Amino acid sequence: MSKVEAVQNPPRGELLRIVDSALSSEAILTIFARCRVHYDGRAKSELGSGDRVIIIKPDGAFLIHQSRKREPVNWQPPGSFVTVEERDGVIILRSVRRKPKEILEVELEEVYLVSLFKAEDYEELALTGSEAEMAEMIFRNPELIEPGFKPLFREKQIGHGIVDILGRDRDGNLVVLELKRRKADLHAVSQLKRYVEALEKEHENIRGILVAPSLTSGAKKLLEKEGLEFRRVQPPKREKLGKSRQKTLF
Amino acid sequence: MSKVEAVQNPPRGELLRIVDSALSSEAILTIFARCRVHYDGRAKSELGSGDRVIIIKPDGAFLIHQSRKREPVNWQPPGSFVTVEERDGVIILRSVRRKPKEILEVELEEVYLVSLFKAEDYEELALTGSEAEMAEMIFRNPELIEPGFKPLFREKQIGHGIVDILGRDRDGNLVVLELKRRKADLHAVSQLKRYVEALEKEHENIRGILVAPSLTSGAKKLLEKEGLEFRRVQPPKREKLGKSRQKTLF
DNA sequence: ACCTACATATCGTCT
DNA sequence: AGACGATGTGTAGGT
C-alpha cells in the first residue's frame, strides 16, 4: 500500500473504504467536505453547513478547521474513538471521548476530497527559550538575580502551590522566584504573592522576586503595592538545538 | 476553477503552480510532505526530517501537524505572510509574522500530495456552556448564589483586575463573585483574593465567593484559609443553539 | 497597541 | 486519576 491515497468526489463506497482503511492502519485521514458539526461534552455547540478541512489522527485527535484562525472550530483530543455511521443516507463521523464524556458528530453532506497519509515521523521538536531554560540559567548563574543569591530548590512544593525557584539572599533571607518567559501580568504577581504568603506562615522576612523580560503596567502596580520585587531577565536561546545545526533565521 | 485541486507526487512546476494559486486565491493549501522545520521568534525550534501535514489558510494561519496530538508541532498565527523560495534546489515555504517578529521555514524534501480547497463557509459556531452564560444565569437568577443576593456589575474594572460579578448581599455587604465554568483551582482562588483585597482598600466587610461546579483539593484548602466562600453552580447549556435545532447527542 | 481574562484550552510532570 | 502550572498558548473584548 502506498503512503498516500486520495480520491476527489469519491462515491460512497470509495469514501467508506478509505476512511476504514485510514482508521485501521495508523494513517492520518483528511477530508475536504461540506458538513455540519454537533458537539456535546464539557460545553455544547452547533455548526451549520459549510466547507471545512477534517483531520483524524491515528491517536484519536480529531480536528475540524474552517478557513480562518489557528484553532480548530471543533475538535476532539487524542484518545477519542472514531466510528463511521450512516443515518438517513448521510455518512456521519462520530468521535467519542470517555472521560470526560464528550461526543463529536460530523455529518458529511458532500465530500470533495478524501485522503489517507501514512506519515512516518521519528523526530521530536527541539525548542529553546522556555521557562525551564531560564531556571537552568539562573541555577548556573545566580548573580543574574543579585550578588550573593543562592538557589536551593527548583519546582518546590509548598503549602499552596509549587515555587519555581526557592533560595536565599546574601543575608540568609528566604527568596521566592517566579519566572516568566514573557511579559509578566497580574496573574504572575498573584502567583508569587500566594507563594510568599504560604511561606510566611513558617518563615520571616520572605522576599518574592518576579523574574521576567518585562511587566504589564498592572503587574508593576500590584507588585509595588505588595512589596514584591522585579528582576529583568530574558529567556535564553541555546545556540544548538538537539542534534541539528542551524544558522539563525534573522 | 473547481473547488478542489489535488496532485499526488507533483513535479516541481505543478507544485509551485498549485501553491501560488492557493496563496493568491483565498484557498486553503494542504500539503502532505517529508519536511524539516525551523522556527525563530518568541522562542526557537528545530524539527528534523519527517512526514507531516501542512495547512496554510487564507488568513495566514500556518499549521504543521505530526501524526499525534491536537496541537500543531509548529505554526504561525493568522496575519502572517507566506512566500515560496527555492534554495539549493529545495522548495521552502516561509511565513513571516511582523509583531512579534517570528519566522517559520519549512523545507519540502518530498511532497506526496499537494491540494487546494476553495472552502465556502458562512456559518459560525454557536456554543453554550461558557462562563459568560453562567454570569447571565446568575443575573437572571441571583438566588443561585444565596437569598437576597443582588448582582450590580458585570466585568467590573477595579484596582487590580476585572471582577466577574460585583453585587451586594442581603445585609448590604459588597460581594465579589469569581466564576469558573469548570473545576476551580488555586489560580482561581488567587484571582478572587486579589479582587477582594483590591476592594478592601475602600470598602469594609467584602465577601468573596468562588462560583464553580467543583474545587480542587488545594483550592478548597486555600479558600478556607483565606475566609473566602464557595457556591456550587454548573454552567448552563441552552436548549437551542443559534438558529439550529438539535437533539442532545447523549 | 496594551491589558486582562477565558478556553470544550492542551500538555507535561509529579504525587 | 487528580493537581498544578507552562504554553512560541490563541482569542475576544475592553480602553
Short mmCIF file of C-alpha atoms (C1' of nucleotides) in Angstrom, two decimals:
data_model
loop_
_atom_site.label_atom_id
_atom_site.label_comp_id
_atom_site.label_asym_id
_atom_site.label_seq_id
_atom_site.Cartn_x
_atom_site.Cartn_y
_atom_site.Cartn_z
CA MET A 1 0.00 0.00 0.00
CA SER A 2 1.30 3.42 -0.89
CA LYS A 3 1.96 6.22 1.57
CA VAL A 4 -0.85 8.39 0.22
CA GLU A 5 -4.24 7.70 -1.26
CA ALA A 6 -6.51 10.48 -2.42
CA VAL A 7 -9.83 10.48 -4.23
CA GLN A 8 -11.77 13.52 -5.38
CA ASN A 9 -15.56 13.48 -5.15
CA PRO A 10 -15.46 9.87 -4.00
CA PRO A 11 -18.51 7.67 -4.46
CA ARG A 12 -19.87 6.41 -1.15
CA GLY A 13 -18.15 3.04 -1.35
CA GLU A 14 -14.77 4.53 -2.10
CA LEU A 15 -15.17 7.07 0.71
CA LEU A 16 -16.01 4.36 3.22
CA ARG A 17 -13.15 2.19 2.02
CA ILE A 18 -10.56 4.92 2.50
CA VAL A 19 -12.00 6.04 5.85
CA ASP A 20 -11.98 2.47 7.17
CA SER A 21 -8.52 1.89 5.78
CA ALA A 22 -7.14 5.01 7.46
CA LEU A 23 -8.82 4.31 10.81
CA SER A 24 -7.42 0.77 10.89
CA SER A 25 -3.91 1.50 9.63
CA GLU A 26 -2.35 4.27 11.75
CA ALA A 27 -2.79 6.70 8.88
CA ILE A 28 -3.87 10.33 9.05
CA LEU A 29 -7.29 10.77 7.45
CA THR A 30 -8.01 14.13 5.81
CA ILE A 31 -11.35 15.08 4.30
CA PHE A 32 -12.41 18.22 2.49
CA ALA A 33 -16.16 18.37 2.87
CA ARG A 34 -19.31 20.37 3.25
CA CYS A 35 -20.53 19.28 6.66
CA ARG A 36 -22.50 20.04 9.82
CA VAL A 37 -20.97 19.56 13.24
CA HIS A 38 -22.54 18.75 16.60
CA TYR A 39 -20.60 18.66 19.85
CA ASP A 40 -21.70 17.87 23.37
CA GLY A 41 -19.38 17.46 26.33
CA ARG A 42 -17.69 19.98 28.59
CA ALA A 43 -19.69 22.51 26.60
CA LYS A 44 -22.08 22.09 23.69
CA SER A 45 -22.01 23.53 20.19
CA GLU A 46 -23.62 23.50 16.77
CA LEU A 47 -22.10 24.44 13.46
CA GLY A 48 -24.27 24.76 10.35
CA SER A 49 -23.43 23.63 6.86
CA GLY A 50 -20.17 24.79 5.33
CA ASP A 51 -16.86 23.70 3.77
CA ARG A 52 -14.18 22.52 6.21
CA VAL A 53 -10.98 20.53 6.46
CA ILE A 54 -11.35 17.48 8.71
CA ILE A 55 -8.30 15.68 10.08
CA ILE A 56 -8.36 12.49 12.11
CA LYS A 57 -5.05 11.34 13.51
CA PRO A 58 -4.14 7.78 14.48
CA ASP A 59 -4.03 8.76 18.18
CA GLY A 60 -7.71 9.79 18.02
CA ALA A 61 -7.11 13.51 17.74
CA PHE A 62 -9.91 14.96 15.59
CA LEU A 63 -9.70 18.44 14.08
CA ILE A 64 -12.24 20.46 12.10
CA HIS A 65 -10.78 23.57 10.53
CA GLN A 66 -12.53 26.50 8.91
CA SER A 67 -10.66 28.75 6.52
CA ARG A 68 -9.61 31.15 9.27
CA LYS A 69 -7.84 31.05 12.66
CA ARG A 70 -5.14 28.83 14.05
CA GLU A 71 -7.62 26.96 16.23
CA PRO A 72 -9.95 24.24 15.00
CA VAL A 73 -13.62 25.26 15.19
CA ASN A 74 -14.43 21.87 16.68
CA TRP A 75 -12.18 19.05 17.83
CA GLN A 76 -11.68 16.02 19.98
CA PRO A 77 -8.43 15.43 21.90
CA PRO A 78 -6.17 12.37 21.50
CA GLY A 79 -7.57 9.17 22.97
CA SER A 80 -11.00 9.67 21.48
CA PHE A 81 -12.51 6.82 19.46
CA VAL A 82 -13.91 7.27 15.97
CA THR A 83 -16.68 5.34 14.29
CA VAL A 84 -18.49 5.78 10.97
CA GLU A 85 -22.25 5.51 10.69
CA GLU A 86 -24.89 6.09 8.08
CA ARG A 87 -28.16 7.76 9.10
CA ASP A 88 -30.85 8.57 6.55
CA GLY A 89 -28.31 8.07 3.80
CA VAL A 90 -25.88 10.56 5.32
CA ILE A 91 -22.43 9.42 6.39
CA ILE A 92 -21.57 10.54 9.91
CA LEU A 93 -18.18 10.57 11.58
CA ARG A 94 -18.63 10.13 15.31
CA SER A 95 -15.86 10.58 17.86
CA VAL A 96 -16.37 9.63 21.49
CA ARG A 97 -14.19 10.54 24.42
CA ARG A 98 -14.79 8.59 27.60
CA LYS A 99 -13.65 10.91 30.39
CA PRO A 100 -14.89 13.48 30.38
CA LYS A 101 -17.76 12.15 28.26
CA GLU A 102 -17.71 14.07 25.01
CA ILE A 103 -19.23 13.35 21.64
CA LEU A 104 -18.45 14.97 18.32
CA GLU A 105 -20.52 14.21 15.24
CA VAL A 106 -19.80 15.36 11.71
CA GLU A 107 -22.48 14.98 9.05
CA LEU A 108 -20.73 14.70 5.71
CA GLU A 109 -23.07 16.41 3.27
CA GLU A 110 -20.67 16.46 0.35
CA VAL A 111 -17.14 15.12 0.22
CA TYR A 112 -14.81 16.90 -2.22
CA LEU A 113 -11.65 15.03 -1.34
CA VAL A 114 -10.80 12.14 0.94
CA SER A 115 -7.20 11.25 1.60
CA LEU A 116 -5.08 8.96 3.69
CA PHE A 117 -1.47 9.61 4.69
CA LYS A 118 0.75 7.01 6.32
CA ALA A 119 3.09 9.53 7.86
CA GLU A 120 6.43 8.26 9.11
CA ASP A 121 7.98 10.61 11.62
CA TYR A 122 10.60 9.78 14.22
CA GLU A 123 11.61 13.33 15.03
CA GLU A 124 10.63 15.40 18.01
CA LEU A 125 10.64 19.15 18.31
CA ALA A 126 13.74 20.68 19.91
CA LEU A 127 12.72 24.00 21.40
CA THR A 128 14.74 26.62 23.22
CA GLY A 129 13.75 29.76 25.07
CA SER A 130 11.44 28.11 27.62
CA GLU A 131 10.94 28.97 31.27
CA ALA A 132 12.74 25.72 32.19
CA GLU A 133 15.84 27.05 30.43
CA MET A 134 15.54 30.34 32.32
CA ALA A 135 15.63 28.32 35.55
CA GLU A 136 18.70 26.37 34.44
CA MET A 137 20.44 29.60 33.53
CA ILE A 138 19.70 31.09 36.96
CA PHE A 139 20.99 27.98 38.74
CA ARG A 140 24.20 28.17 36.73
CA ASN A 141 24.46 31.93 37.11
CA PRO A 142 22.66 33.07 40.30
CA GLU A 143 24.11 36.58 40.19
CA LEU A 144 21.65 37.23 37.35
CA ILE A 145 19.24 37.74 40.26
CA GLU A 146 21.63 39.61 42.57
CA PRO A 147 25.09 39.25 44.16
CA GLY A 148 25.06 36.54 46.80
CA PHE A 149 21.83 34.87 45.71
CA LYS A 150 21.90 31.10 46.31
CA PRO A 151 19.24 28.97 44.58
CA LEU A 152 18.32 25.94 46.69
CA PHE A 153 15.21 24.26 45.28
CA ARG A 154 13.58 24.00 41.88
CA GLU A 155 9.83 23.29 41.45
CA LYS A 156 9.49 23.12 45.23
CA GLN A 157 6.09 22.10 46.61
CA ILE A 158 4.98 24.41 49.40
CA GLY A 159 1.70 24.94 51.24
CA HIS A 160 -0.34 26.33 48.36
CA GLY A 161 1.39 25.59 45.09
CA ILE A 162 4.77 24.90 43.56
CA VAL A 163 7.52 27.52 43.67
CA ASP A 164 9.72 27.92 40.57
CA ILE A 165 12.94 28.59 42.49
CA LEU A 166 13.46 28.85 46.23
CA GLY A 167 16.75 30.24 47.53
CA ARG A 168 18.45 32.54 49.99
CA ASP A 169 19.90 36.02 49.59
CA ARG A 170 23.29 37.15 50.90
CA ASP A 171 21.68 37.95 54.27
CA GLY A 172 20.18 34.49 54.61
CA ASN A 173 16.60 35.58 53.89
CA LEU A 174 14.39 33.11 52.06
CA VAL A 175 13.74 34.22 48.46
CA VAL A 176 10.95 33.02 46.18
CA LEU A 177 11.47 33.45 42.44
CA GLU A 178 8.59 33.32 39.99
CA LEU A 179 9.87 33.04 36.42
CA LYS A 180 8.05 34.09 33.28
CA ARG A 181 9.48 33.62 29.81
CA ARG A 182 7.37 36.51 28.53
CA LYS A 183 5.95 39.75 29.87
CA ALA A 184 4.59 39.09 33.35
CA ASP A 185 0.99 40.03 34.13
CA LEU A 186 -1.32 40.35 37.15
CA HIS A 187 -1.71 36.58 37.26
CA ALA A 188 2.06 36.15 37.69
CA VAL A 189 2.10 38.62 40.58
CA SER A 190 -0.81 36.85 42.29
CA GLN A 191 1.02 33.57 41.91
CA LEU A 192 4.18 34.97 43.50
CA LYS A 193 2.19 36.57 46.30
CA ARG A 194 0.46 33.27 47.06
CA TYR A 195 3.82 31.52 47.43
CA VAL A 196 5.27 34.26 49.63
CA GLU A 197 2.22 34.22 51.90
CA ALA A 198 2.29 30.43 52.18
CA LEU A 199 5.92 30.55 53.31
CA GLU A 200 5.33 33.45 55.69
CA LYS A 201 3.48 31.08 57.99
CA GLU A 202 6.76 29.35 58.88
CA HIS A 203 9.48 31.84 58.00
CA GLU A 204 10.23 35.51 58.42
CA ASN A 205 11.49 38.12 56.00
CA ILE A 206 10.45 36.29 52.87
CA ARG A 207 11.33 38.11 49.67
CA GLY A 208 9.41 37.50 46.46
CA ILE A 209 11.02 38.32 43.13
CA LEU A 210 9.27 38.21 39.77
CA VAL A 211 11.81 37.34 37.08
CA ALA A 212 10.73 38.16 33.53
CA PRO A 213 11.72 40.13 30.44
CA SER A 214 9.12 42.80 31.27
CA LEU A 215 5.96 43.64 33.19
CA THR A 216 2.48 44.85 32.32
CA SER A 217 1.51 48.17 33.87
CA GLY A 218 -0.97 46.48 36.21
CA ALA A 219 1.58 43.90 37.30
CA LYS A 220 4.05 46.64 38.15
CA LYS A 221 1.47 48.49 40.23
CA LEU A 222 0.41 45.39 42.17
CA LEU A 223 4.00 44.24 42.66
CA GLU A 224 4.92 47.57 44.23
CA LYS A 225 1.82 47.64 46.41
CA GLU A 226 2.65 44.17 47.72
CA GLY A 227 6.30 44.92 48.40
CA LEU A 228 7.47 42.37 45.86
CA GLU A 229 10.46 42.81 43.55
CA PHE A 230 11.27 42.52 39.86
CA ARG A 231 14.40 41.42 38.00
CA ARG A 232 14.57 41.83 34.25
CA VAL A 233 15.80 38.56 32.68
CA GLN A 234 15.38 37.32 29.11
CA PRO A 235 14.81 33.62 28.47
CA PRO A 236 17.99 32.29 26.86
CA LYS A 237 18.09 30.71 23.39
CA ARG A 238 20.57 27.90 23.06
CA GLU A 239 22.94 28.06 20.10
CA LYS A 240 22.44 24.47 19.04
CA LEU A 241 19.11 22.74 19.24
CA GLY A 242 19.01 18.99 19.77
CA LYS A 243 21.08 17.19 17.18
CA SER A 244 20.54 19.62 14.34
CA ARG A 245 22.67 22.58 13.49
CA GLN A 246 21.16 25.69 12.04
CA LYS A 247 22.04 29.27 11.37
CA THR A 248 19.63 31.85 12.80
CA LEU A 249 16.77 32.76 10.52
CA PHE A 250 17.23 36.50 11.15
CA MET B 1 -11.80 26.78 -11.48
CA SER B 2 -13.03 23.90 -9.37
CA LYS B 3 -13.37 23.90 -5.61
CA VAL B 4 -10.62 21.33 -5.12
CA GLU B 5 -7.39 20.56 -6.91
CA ALA B 6 -5.12 17.75 -5.77
CA VAL B 7 -1.97 16.26 -7.26
CA GLN B 8 -0.03 13.32 -5.90
CA ASN B 9 3.76 13.37 -6.12
CA PRO B 10 3.63 16.62 -8.05
CA PRO B 11 6.54 17.61 -10.27
CA ARG B 12 8.13 20.86 -9.14
CA GLY B 13 6.29 23.01 -11.64
CA GLU B 14 2.91 21.60 -10.74
CA LEU B 15 3.65 22.01 -7.03
CA LEU B 16 4.61 25.65 -7.47
CA ARG B 17 1.57 26.30 -9.65
CA ILE B 18 -0.85 24.96 -7.05
CA VAL B 19 0.90 26.68 -4.15
CA ASP B 20 0.85 30.02 -5.94
CA SER B 21 -2.72 29.51 -7.00
CA ALA B 22 -3.83 28.75 -3.44
CA LEU B 23 -1.92 31.66 -1.91
CA SER B 24 -3.42 34.10 -4.38
CA SER B 25 -6.99 32.83 -4.37
CA GLU B 26 -8.25 32.65 -0.76
CA ALA B 27 -7.97 28.86 -0.86
CA ILE B 28 -6.75 26.54 1.88
CA LEU B 29 -3.46 24.93 0.87
CA THR B 30 -2.76 21.45 2.23
CA ILE B 31 0.47 19.55 1.67
CA PHE B 32 1.48 16.06 2.75
CA ALA B 33 5.26 16.11 2.77
CA ARG B 34 8.50 14.95 4.25
CA CYS B 35 9.97 18.17 5.58
CA ARG B 36 12.25 19.94 8.03
CA VAL B 37 11.02 22.90 10.07
CA HIS B 38 12.87 25.88 11.52
CA TYR B 39 11.25 28.45 13.76
CA ASP B 40 12.62 31.57 15.38
CA GLY B 41 10.60 34.16 17.25
CA ARG B 42 9.23 34.24 20.79
CA ALA B 43 11.20 31.00 21.19
CA LYS B 44 13.25 28.99 18.71
CA SER B 45 12.88 25.43 17.49
CA GLU B 46 14.14 22.82 15.08
CA LEU B 47 12.35 19.78 13.75
CA GLY B 48 14.24 17.15 11.78
CA SER B 49 13.06 15.33 8.69
CA GLY B 50 9.72 13.54 8.85
CA ASP B 51 6.26 13.24 7.30
CA ARG B 52 3.76 15.95 8.25
CA VAL B 53 0.52 17.58 7.20
CA ILE B 54 0.95 21.26 6.36
CA ILE B 55 -2.03 23.60 6.18
CA ILE B 56 -1.92 27.23 5.11
CA LYS B 57 -5.14 29.18 5.46
CA PRO B 58 -6.09 32.30 3.51
CA ASP B 59 -5.84 34.42 6.69
CA GLY B 60 -2.17 33.48 7.05
CA ALA B 61 -2.63 30.81 9.71
CA PHE B 62 0.01 28.13 9.12
CA LEU B 63 -0.19 24.70 10.74
CA ILE B 64 2.25 21.81 10.74
CA HIS B 65 0.77 18.62 12.16
CA GLN B 66 2.51 15.41 13.13
CA SER B 67 0.50 12.19 13.41
CA ARG B 68 -0.20 12.71 17.11
CA LYS B 69 -1.65 15.38 19.41
CA ARG B 70 -4.31 18.02 18.93
CA GLU B 71 -1.72 20.78 18.73
CA PRO B 72 0.38 21.56 15.67
CA VAL B 73 4.09 20.88 16.24
CA ASN B 74 4.87 24.24 14.62
CA TRP B 75 2.63 27.02 13.45
CA GLN B 76 2.18 30.65 12.60
CA PRO B 77 -0.89 32.64 13.75
CA PRO B 78 -3.31 34.43 11.40
CA GLY B 79 -1.90 37.58 9.86
CA SER B 80 1.40 36.00 8.95
CA PHE B 81 2.63 36.33 5.38
CA VAL B 82 3.73 33.35 3.29
CA THR B 83 6.27 33.27 0.49
CA VAL B 84 7.79 30.42 -1.51
CA GLU B 85 11.51 30.24 -2.26
CA GLU B 86 13.90 27.79 -3.77
CA ARG B 87 17.32 27.32 -2.13
CA ASP B 88 19.82 24.78 -3.45
CA GLY B 89 17.02 23.15 -5.40
CA VAL B 90 14.83 22.73 -2.31
CA ILE B 91 11.46 24.43 -2.16
CA ILE B 92 10.95 26.35 1.07
CA LEU B 93 7.74 27.72 2.49
CA ARG B 94 8.50 30.78 4.56
CA SER B 95 5.98 32.51 6.83
CA VAL B 96 6.76 35.82 8.49
CA ARG B 97 4.88 37.48 11.31
CA ARG B 98 5.66 41.14 11.91
CA LYS B 99 4.90 41.70 15.58
CA PRO B 100 6.25 39.92 17.37
CA LYS B 101 8.85 39.16 14.70
CA GLU B 102 8.61 35.45 14.00
CA ILE B 103 9.79 33.35 11.10
CA LEU B 104 8.78 29.83 10.19
CA GLU B 105 10.53 27.94 7.41
CA VAL B 106 9.54 24.57 6.01
CA GLU B 107 11.98 22.73 3.74
CA LEU B 108 9.92 20.50 1.50
CA GLU B 109 12.09 17.44 0.96
CA GLU B 110 9.45 15.32 -0.71
CA VAL B 111 5.86 16.23 -1.49
CA TYR B 112 3.42 13.33 -1.56
CA LEU B 113 0.27 15.35 -2.11
CA VAL B 114 -0.48 19.00 -2.71
CA SER B 115 -4.05 20.22 -2.64
CA LEU B 116 -6.07 23.40 -2.79
CA PHE B 117 -9.54 23.85 -1.32
CA LYS B 118 -11.72 26.88 -2.00
CA ALA B 119 -13.80 26.45 1.11
CA GLU B 120 -17.08 28.37 1.27
CA ASP B 121 -18.29 28.75 4.81
CA TYR B 122 -20.70 31.35 6.11
CA GLU B 123 -21.51 29.65 9.40
CA GLU B 124 -20.18 30.47 12.83
CA LEU B 125 -20.01 28.22 15.82
CA ALA B 126 -22.88 28.50 18.29
CA LEU B 127 -21.58 27.39 21.66
CA THR B 128 -23.26 27.07 25.02
CA GLY B 129 -21.94 26.30 28.47
CA SER B 130 -19.49 29.20 28.74
CA GLU B 131 -18.64 31.30 31.75
CA ALA B 132 -20.48 34.22 30.12
CA GLU B 133 -23.67 32.15 30.21
CA MET B 134 -23.09 31.32 33.87
CA ALA B 135 -22.98 35.07 34.53
CA GLU B 136 -26.21 35.67 32.60
CA MET B 137 -27.88 32.90 34.56
CA ILE B 138 -26.81 34.42 37.88
CA PHE B 139 -28.06 37.88 36.86
CA ARG B 140 -31.42 36.38 35.93
CA ASN B 141 -31.50 34.15 38.99
CA PRO B 142 -29.40 35.70 41.80
CA GLU B 143 -30.73 33.30 44.47
CA LEU B 144 -28.49 30.68 42.86
CA ILE B 145 -25.83 32.39 44.96
CA GLU B 146 -27.95 32.95 48.06
CA PRO B 147 -31.26 34.52 49.13
CA GLY B 148 -31.11 38.28 48.90
CA PHE B 149 -28.05 38.47 46.67
CA LYS B 150 -28.19 41.44 44.27
CA PRO B 151 -25.78 41.47 41.32
CA LEU B 152 -24.79 45.03 40.38
CA PHE B 153 -21.89 44.98 37.93
CA ARG B 154 -20.58 42.56 35.32
CA GLU B 155 -16.92 42.57 34.20
CA LYS B 156 -16.26 45.48 36.55
CA GLN B 157 -12.78 47.04 36.40
CA ILE B 158 -11.35 47.54 39.87
CA GLY B 159 -7.91 48.40 41.19
CA HIS B 160 -6.09 45.25 40.16
CA GLY B 161 -8.11 43.38 37.58
CA ILE B 162 -11.64 42.84 36.34
CA VAL B 163 -14.26 41.30 38.61
CA ASP B 164 -16.72 38.82 37.04
CA ILE B 165 -19.72 39.93 39.10
CA LEU B 166 -19.90 42.55 41.83
CA GLY B 167 -23.01 42.73 44.00
CA ARG B 168 -24.40 43.06 47.49
CA ASP B 169 -25.75 40.51 49.92
CA ARG B 170 -28.99 40.87 51.92
CA ASP B 171 -27.06 42.77 54.62
CA GLY B 172 -25.65 45.25 52.14
CA ASN B 173 -22.12 43.87 52.17
CA LEU B 174 -20.16 44.07 48.94
CA VAL B 175 -19.80 40.63 47.33
CA VAL B 176 -17.25 39.64 44.68
CA LEU B 177 -18.07 36.58 42.56
CA GLU B 178 -15.40 34.75 40.60
CA LEU B 179 -17.00 32.34 38.13
CA LYS B 180 -15.38 29.23 36.66
CA ARG B 181 -17.10 27.03 34.11
CA ARG B 182 -15.03 24.05 35.23
CA LYS B 183 -13.39 22.81 38.42
CA ALA B 184 -11.77 25.79 40.16
CA ASP B 185 -8.09 25.59 41.07
CA LEU B 186 -5.53 27.54 43.14
CA HIS B 187 -5.27 30.11 40.38
CA ALA B 188 -8.99 30.88 40.65
CA VAL B 189 -8.71 31.39 44.41
CA SER B 190 -5.74 33.73 43.98
CA GLN B 191 -7.70 35.70 41.44
CA LEU B 192 -10.67 36.08 43.78
CA LYS B 193 -8.39 37.03 46.66
CA ARG B 194 -6.73 39.70 44.53
CA TYR B 195 -10.11 41.30 43.77
CA VAL B 196 -11.26 41.15 47.40
CA GLU B 197 -8.05 42.76 48.63
CA ALA B 198 -8.23 45.48 45.97
CA LEU B 199 -11.74 46.38 47.14
CA GLU B 200 -10.83 46.20 50.82
CA LYS B 201 -8.90 49.45 50.44
CA GLU B 202 -12.15 51.37 50.02
CA HIS B 203 -14.83 49.16 51.50
CA GLU B 204 -15.40 47.04 54.58
CA ASN B 205 -16.76 43.54 55.02
CA ILE B 206 -16.07 42.41 51.50
CA ARG B 207 -17.14 38.84 50.80
CA GLY B 208 -15.52 36.77 48.06
CA ILE B 209 -17.38 33.82 46.60
CA LEU B 210 -15.93 31.33 44.14
CA VAL B 211 -18.71 30.02 41.92
CA ALA B 212 -17.91 26.80 40.09
CA PRO B 213 -19.08 23.22 39.57
CA SER B 214 -16.33 21.94 41.90
CA LEU B 215 -12.98 22.69 43.54
CA THR B 216 -9.56 21.11 43.56
CA SER B 217 -8.33 19.96 46.98
CA GLY B 218 -5.73 22.73 47.10
CA ALA B 219 -8.27 25.36 46.10
CA LYS B 220 -10.58 24.27 48.92
CA LYS B 221 -7.76 24.48 51.46
CA LEU B 222 -6.64 27.95 50.34
CA LEU B 223 -10.22 29.22 50.11
CA GLU B 224 -10.88 28.22 53.71
CA LYS B 225 -7.60 29.68 54.95
CA GLU B 226 -8.44 32.99 53.30
CA GLY B 227 -12.00 33.15 54.61
CA LEU B 228 -13.47 33.00 51.12
CA GLU B 229 -16.61 31.11 50.17
CA PHE B 230 -17.75 28.60 47.58
CA ARG B 231 -21.07 28.06 45.78
CA ARG B 232 -21.54 25.02 43.60
CA VAL B 233 -23.00 26.08 40.24
CA GLN B 234 -22.92 24.25 36.90
CA PRO B 235 -22.54 26.25 33.69
CA PRO B 236 -25.92 26.09 31.92
CA LYS B 237 -26.40 24.57 28.48
CA ARG B 238 -29.02 26.31 26.37
CA GLU B 239 -31.63 24.14 24.72
CA LYS B 240 -31.41 25.82 21.35
CA LEU B 241 -28.14 26.94 19.88
CA GLY B 242 -28.10 29.81 17.44
CA LYS B 243 -30.51 29.11 14.61
CA SER B 244 -30.15 25.36 14.51
CA ARG B 245 -32.19 22.86 16.41
CA GLN B 246 -30.67 19.65 17.62
CA LYS B 247 -31.49 16.80 19.92
CA THR B 248 -28.89 16.04 22.58
CA LEU B 249 -26.22 13.61 21.49
CA PHE B 250 -26.46 11.62 24.73
"C1'" DA C 1 -1.23 48.63 20.84
"C1'" DC C 2 -1.67 47.23 25.64
"C1'" DC C 3 -4.07 44.95 29.21
"C1'" DT C 4 -6.96 41.48 31.10
"C1'" DA C 5 -9.05 37.05 31.38
"C1'" DC C 6 -11.43 32.87 29.16
"C1'" DA C 7 -10.81 28.31 26.93
"C1'" DT C 8 -14.55 22.07 25.19
"C1'" DA C 9 -7.93 25.28 26.38
"C1'" DT C 10 -3.86 21.20 25.59
"C1'" DC C 11 0.15 19.23 27.51
"C1'" DG C 12 3.74 17.53 30.65
"C1'" DT C 13 5.03 16.26 35.30
"C1'" DC C 14 4.50 14.68 39.67
"C1'" DT C 15 2.01 12.68 43.57
"C1'" DA D 1 -6.79 9.92 38.35
"C1'" DG D 2 -6.15 14.46 40.38
"C1'" DA D 3 -3.42 18.56 40.97
"C1'" DC D 4 -0.62 22.09 39.34
"C1'" DG D 5 1.45 25.21 36.19
"C1'" DA D 6 3.63 26.35 31.37
"C1'" DT D 7 2.40 27.45 26.63
"C1'" DG D 8 6.03 30.35 20.66
"C1'" DT D 9 -0.55 29.39 24.34
"C1'" DG D 10 -4.82 31.59 20.85
"C1'" DT D 11 -8.79 34.54 21.05
"C1'" DA D 12 -12.04 38.06 22.37
"C1'" DG D 13 -13.18 42.37 24.48
"C1'" DG D 14 -12.09 46.49 26.52
"C1'" DT D 15 -9.53 51.01 26.82
#
